[in-house]
Short mmCIF file of C-alpha atoms and ligand atoms in Angstrom, two decimals:
data_model
loop_
_atom_site.label_atom_id
_atom_site.label_comp_id
_atom_site.label_asym_id
_atom_site.label_seq_id
_atom_site.Cartn_x
_atom_site.Cartn_y
_atom_site.Cartn_z
CA MET C 1 0.04 0.02 -0.16
CA LYS C 2 0.90 3.66 -0.30
CA ILE C 3 0.83 6.04 2.57
CA GLY C 4 1.46 9.89 2.62
CA PHE C 5 0.97 13.05 4.10
CA VAL C 6 -0.01 16.72 3.08
CA GLN C 7 1.78 19.40 4.61
CA PHE C 8 0.53 23.26 4.18
CA ALA C 9 -0.90 25.97 6.30
CA PRO C 10 -4.51 25.69 7.10
CA ALA C 11 -6.17 29.20 7.07
CA LEU C 12 -7.29 30.31 10.68
CA GLY C 13 -11.04 30.74 10.51
CA ARG C 14 -10.86 30.87 6.67
CA LEU C 15 -12.29 27.48 5.98
CA GLU C 16 -13.06 28.24 2.14
CA ALA C 17 -9.39 29.06 1.79
CA THR C 18 -8.03 26.01 3.36
CA MET C 19 -10.48 23.82 1.16
CA GLN C 20 -9.13 25.38 -1.85
CA ALA C 21 -5.47 24.67 -0.75
CA LEU C 22 -6.52 21.02 -0.33
CA GLU C 23 -8.49 20.71 -3.64
CA ARG C 24 -5.03 22.13 -5.22
CA LEU C 25 -2.81 19.56 -3.03
CA ILE C 26 -4.39 16.36 -2.53
CA PRO C 27 -4.85 15.31 -6.13
CA ARG C 28 -1.02 15.19 -5.96
CA ALA C 29 -1.22 12.07 -3.85
CA ALA C 30 -3.18 10.05 -6.28
CA GLY C 31 -2.30 6.59 -5.99
CA ALA C 32 -2.02 6.66 -2.18
CA SER C 33 -4.31 4.44 -0.09
CA LEU C 34 -3.91 6.70 3.11
CA LEU C 35 -3.30 10.39 3.37
CA VAL C 36 -2.87 12.20 6.57
CA LEU C 37 -3.29 16.01 6.84
CA PRO C 38 -2.65 18.23 9.86
CA GLU C 39 -4.22 18.89 13.14
CA LEU C 40 -7.19 21.23 13.46
CA CYS C 41 -7.19 21.46 9.49
CA ASN C 42 -10.84 22.88 9.32
CA SER C 43 -10.39 25.74 11.70
CA GLY C 44 -6.68 26.50 12.16
CA TYR C 45 -4.98 26.42 15.71
CA ASN C 46 -4.19 29.47 17.80
CA PHE C 47 -7.72 31.10 18.48
CA ARG C 48 -7.85 34.41 19.93
CA SER C 49 -10.90 33.67 21.90
CA ALA C 50 -13.38 30.96 23.00
CA GLU C 51 -15.76 32.34 20.51
CA GLU C 52 -13.29 32.00 17.71
CA ALA C 53 -12.62 28.40 18.51
CA TRP C 54 -16.53 27.81 18.69
CA ARG C 55 -17.34 29.60 15.39
CA THR C 56 -14.57 27.82 13.42
CA SER C 57 -15.78 24.14 14.81
CA GLU C 58 -18.10 21.91 12.98
CA GLU C 59 -20.19 18.74 13.74
CA VAL C 60 -19.15 15.51 12.18
CA GLY C 61 -22.67 15.04 10.83
CA ASP C 62 -22.90 18.50 9.31
CA SER C 63 -19.64 19.62 7.99
CA VAL C 64 -18.61 20.93 4.55
CA PHE C 65 -15.03 20.17 5.38
CA LEU C 66 -15.82 16.43 5.80
CA ARG C 67 -18.09 16.68 2.68
CA LEU C 68 -15.02 17.86 0.71
CA LEU C 69 -12.76 15.17 2.04
CA ALA C 70 -15.14 12.49 1.21
CA SER C 71 -15.72 13.71 -2.33
CA LEU C 72 -11.64 13.65 -2.87
CA CYS C 73 -11.61 10.08 -1.33
CA ARG C 74 -14.24 8.89 -3.56
CA GLU C 75 -12.57 10.52 -6.83
CA HIS C 76 -9.05 9.14 -5.86
CA GLY C 77 -9.91 5.74 -3.86
CA PHE C 78 -8.19 6.47 -0.82
CA HIS C 79 -8.66 7.08 2.89
CA ILE C 80 -8.02 10.45 4.65
CA VAL C 81 -7.24 11.06 8.28
CA SER C 82 -7.43 14.85 9.18
CA GLY C 83 -7.39 16.81 12.21
CA PHE C 84 -10.80 18.46 12.96
CA ASN C 85 -12.23 20.96 15.28
CA GLU C 86 -15.21 19.05 16.33
CA ARG C 87 -18.27 20.43 17.96
CA GLN C 88 -20.76 18.11 19.86
CA GLY C 89 -23.58 19.64 22.00
CA ASP C 90 -21.85 22.29 24.10
CA HIS C 91 -18.40 20.74 23.81
CA LEU C 92 -15.49 21.10 21.46
CA TYR C 93 -12.98 18.32 20.83
CA ASN C 94 -9.48 18.62 19.07
CA SER C 95 -10.20 15.48 16.85
CA ALA C 96 -8.79 13.41 14.26
CA VAL C 97 -11.25 11.96 11.90
CA LEU C 98 -11.29 9.06 9.23
CA VAL C 99 -12.97 9.70 5.98
CA GLY C 100 -13.18 6.99 3.01
CA PRO C 101 -14.96 6.75 -0.26
CA ASP C 102 -18.25 6.23 1.48
CA GLY C 103 -17.81 9.22 3.87
CA TYR C 104 -17.15 9.62 7.55
CA VAL C 105 -15.86 6.33 9.09
CA GLY C 106 -14.83 7.35 12.57
CA ARG C 107 -12.86 9.54 14.89
CA TYR C 108 -10.36 9.90 17.73
CA ARG C 109 -10.48 12.74 20.28
CA LYS C 110 -7.16 14.00 21.60
CA LEU C 111 -6.45 12.71 25.02
CA HIS C 112 -3.48 14.91 25.95
CA LEU C 113 -4.20 18.72 25.50
CA PHE C 114 -1.33 21.21 25.00
CA MET C 115 -0.95 24.52 26.44
CA ASN C 116 -4.03 26.83 25.69
CA GLU C 117 -5.90 24.06 24.10
CA LYS C 118 -7.09 23.53 27.61
CA ASP C 119 -8.91 26.68 27.32
CA PHE C 120 -10.94 25.61 24.55
CA PHE C 121 -11.32 21.84 24.32
CA GLU C 122 -12.64 19.03 26.42
CA PRO C 123 -9.76 16.02 26.79
CA GLY C 124 -10.64 12.97 24.72
CA ASP C 125 -13.46 11.06 26.18
CA GLU C 126 -13.45 7.93 23.75
CA GLY C 127 -10.30 6.11 24.08
CA LEU C 128 -7.80 5.05 21.68
CA PRO C 129 -9.67 3.14 18.65
CA VAL C 130 -8.38 1.29 15.89
CA PHE C 131 -10.08 0.89 12.39
CA ASP C 132 -9.73 -1.46 9.74
CA ILE C 133 -9.69 -0.01 5.96
CA GLY C 134 -8.94 -3.03 4.12
CA ALA C 135 -5.51 -1.96 3.04
CA CYS C 136 -4.46 -1.75 6.95
CA ARG C 137 -5.51 -1.29 10.40
CA LEU C 138 -4.90 2.30 11.54
CA GLY C 139 -5.06 4.32 14.87
CA MET C 140 -4.76 8.10 15.43
CA LEU C 141 -3.00 10.16 17.88
CA VAL C 142 -3.03 14.01 17.70
CA CYS C 143 0.07 16.16 18.00
CA PHE C 144 1.33 16.41 21.75
CA ASP C 145 -0.17 12.90 22.26
CA TRP C 146 3.39 12.04 20.79
CA ILE C 147 5.13 12.43 24.24
CA PHE C 148 2.97 9.55 25.98
CA PRO C 149 4.52 6.31 25.26
CA GLU C 150 1.42 4.72 26.65
CA ALA C 151 -0.88 5.76 23.83
CA TRP C 152 1.23 4.24 21.10
CA ARG C 153 1.64 1.24 22.76
CA ILE C 154 -2.00 0.67 23.17
CA LEU C 155 -2.78 1.51 19.63
CA ALA C 156 0.10 -1.09 18.50
CA MET C 157 -1.32 -3.83 21.08
CA LYS C 158 -5.07 -3.11 19.57
CA GLY C 159 -3.30 -4.15 16.08
CA ALA C 160 -2.67 -0.87 14.37
CA ASP C 161 -0.32 -1.12 11.30
CA VAL C 162 -0.26 2.66 10.66
CA ILE C 163 -0.27 5.35 13.43
CA CYS C 164 -1.57 8.60 11.70
CA HIS C 165 -0.44 11.57 13.69
CA PRO C 166 -2.06 14.97 12.59
CA SER C 167 -0.03 17.65 13.91
CA ASN C 168 0.51 21.46 14.47
CA LEU C 169 3.85 21.23 16.12
CA VAL C 170 5.78 24.09 17.73
CA LEU C 171 8.38 22.70 19.75
CA PRO C 172 11.45 22.76 17.34
CA GLY C 173 12.28 19.18 16.11
CA LEU C 174 11.14 17.26 19.32
CA ALA C 175 8.46 15.22 17.69
CA GLN C 176 10.34 14.62 14.56
CA ARG C 177 13.09 13.00 16.28
CA ALA C 178 10.80 10.91 18.66
CA VAL C 179 8.54 9.54 16.00
CA PRO C 180 11.01 7.11 14.32
CA ILE C 181 11.71 5.57 17.76
CA ARG C 182 7.98 5.43 18.41
CA ALA C 183 7.74 3.38 15.14
CA LEU C 184 10.72 1.26 16.09
CA THR C 185 9.58 0.34 19.67
CA ASN C 186 6.01 -0.42 18.62
CA ARG C 187 6.91 -1.96 15.10
CA VAL C 188 4.42 0.15 13.17
CA TYR C 189 4.46 2.73 10.38
CA VAL C 190 3.84 6.40 11.68
CA VAL C 191 2.81 9.20 9.36
CA THR C 192 3.16 12.34 11.29
CA ALA C 193 1.36 15.39 9.12
CA ASN C 194 2.66 18.64 10.33
CA ARG C 195 1.58 22.25 9.55
CA ILE C 196 3.73 25.17 8.31
CA GLY C 197 3.37 29.07 8.65
CA SER C 198 2.64 31.11 11.73
CA GLU C 199 -0.50 32.25 13.68
CA GLY C 200 0.07 34.94 16.20
CA ASP C 201 3.09 34.07 18.39
CA LEU C 202 3.14 30.44 17.30
CA THR C 203 5.36 29.21 14.23
CA PHE C 204 4.77 25.71 13.20
CA THR C 205 7.70 23.43 12.37
CA GLY C 206 6.88 21.45 9.30
CA MET C 207 8.95 18.34 8.81
CA SER C 208 6.16 16.26 8.38
CA THR C 209 7.71 12.67 8.95
CA ILE C 210 6.90 8.87 7.81
CA ALA C 211 8.79 5.96 9.85
CA ASP C 212 8.70 2.58 9.34
CA PRO C 213 8.54 -0.63 11.91
CA LYS C 214 12.40 -0.74 11.90
CA GLY C 215 12.54 3.16 12.80
CA ASP C 216 13.90 4.14 9.47
CA LEU C 217 13.04 7.33 8.14
CA LEU C 218 11.16 7.13 4.84
CA ALA C 219 10.27 10.73 4.41
CA GLN C 220 10.69 13.86 5.91
CA ALA C 221 9.45 17.35 4.49
CA PRO C 222 11.34 20.55 4.68
CA PRO C 223 10.56 23.02 7.84
CA ALA C 224 8.55 25.61 6.00
CA GLU C 225 7.40 24.68 2.51
CA GLU C 226 4.22 22.83 1.24
CA ALA C 227 4.76 19.10 0.73
CA VAL C 228 2.61 16.32 -0.72
CA THR C 229 4.80 13.04 -0.16
CA VAL C 230 3.89 9.29 -0.77
CA VAL C 231 5.81 6.26 0.30
CA ASP C 232 5.57 2.43 -0.11
CA ALA C 233 4.47 0.77 3.09
CA ASP C 234 4.26 -3.03 3.76
CA VAL C 235 1.66 -4.18 6.25
CA GLY C 236 3.35 -7.64 6.75
CA LEU C 237 6.54 -5.74 8.49
CA ALA C 238 3.93 -3.91 10.81
CA ARG C 239 2.42 -7.10 11.75
CA ASP C 240 5.72 -8.97 12.42
CA LYS C 241 6.44 -8.43 16.07
CA LYS C 242 9.59 -10.70 16.15
CA ILE C 243 12.69 -8.78 17.38
CA THR C 244 15.24 -11.86 17.43
CA ALA C 245 14.44 -15.44 16.98
CA ARG C 246 13.70 -15.46 20.59
CA ASN C 247 12.14 -12.35 21.27
CA ASP C 248 8.56 -10.89 20.47
CA LEU C 249 7.80 -7.37 21.11
CA PHE C 250 4.27 -8.34 22.79
CA ALA C 251 4.89 -11.67 24.22
CA ASP C 252 7.95 -10.64 26.06
CA ARG C 253 6.26 -7.73 27.74
CA ARG C 254 6.03 -7.96 31.73
CA PRO C 255 2.60 -6.59 32.41
CA ASP C 256 3.34 -8.09 36.07
CA ALA C 257 6.01 -5.34 36.57
CA TYR C 258 4.04 -2.35 35.04
CA GLY C 259 0.95 -2.10 37.52
CA MET C 260 2.20 1.59 38.32
CA LEU C 261 1.45 2.75 34.91
CA LEU C 262 -2.38 1.87 35.68
CA ALA C 263 -2.24 3.11 39.16
CA GLY C 264 -1.53 6.67 37.83
CA GLY C 265 2.00 6.92 39.32
C1 LIG A 1 0.25 20.47 19.83
O1 LIG A 1 -0.22 19.40 20.51
N1 LIG A 1 -0.68 21.13 18.98
C2 LIG A 1 1.52 21.05 19.75
#
């Protein structure tokens, strides 16, 4: 299968401009099975007020942004994972959504909120789902989730072959260095789709990254330019959890010694 990312700058509060950019960029990924877009792609990131966060949110069932993604998926035969400013009832979630040729498939709500996100969003309340899209099984994490190894491990243990990671990274280079190691220690593919550009006092760091289950870097975009990148991925490699002839990533775990993780420290 082929997996990829679109690195660009979503336009804060200007959904029409963001959708025009995606209509221009996404067709360049034709031939991919799975494409990942940045965090909060339908809204932008650095809200100046709660009102702005609210105004730029959409409901999953009534989203022009998701309708555009679904039509691009139908046209090109791929699935897309995108960051999504999600409204449900009185609440906002910093979500990742999975869309395919038949429309919306499912979502993940960011568990670990970063900095001012805590002023606007509820923390995720639906755990860490894994979805089977035929070509692979995938899980989703959003940006700052990268620093919590537990989340990656759970997705791998639930059978994810590919972890899709929509991001708006601002700490220079940290996640981009960690992602190949997350891929290696869980033997999964990781696609980190980061954004570029600035909003207010934040500058986003680009360098969207794809790593394979051996921890090898398959692709890395430049720090400040648009990029559409697609690489080959072998799902069989992600399903082989053997480290040596006598070591298996999951069978050799020692949950009897890990109780402190569940107790919360
Ligand atoms: C981040 O979680 N957007 C840094």
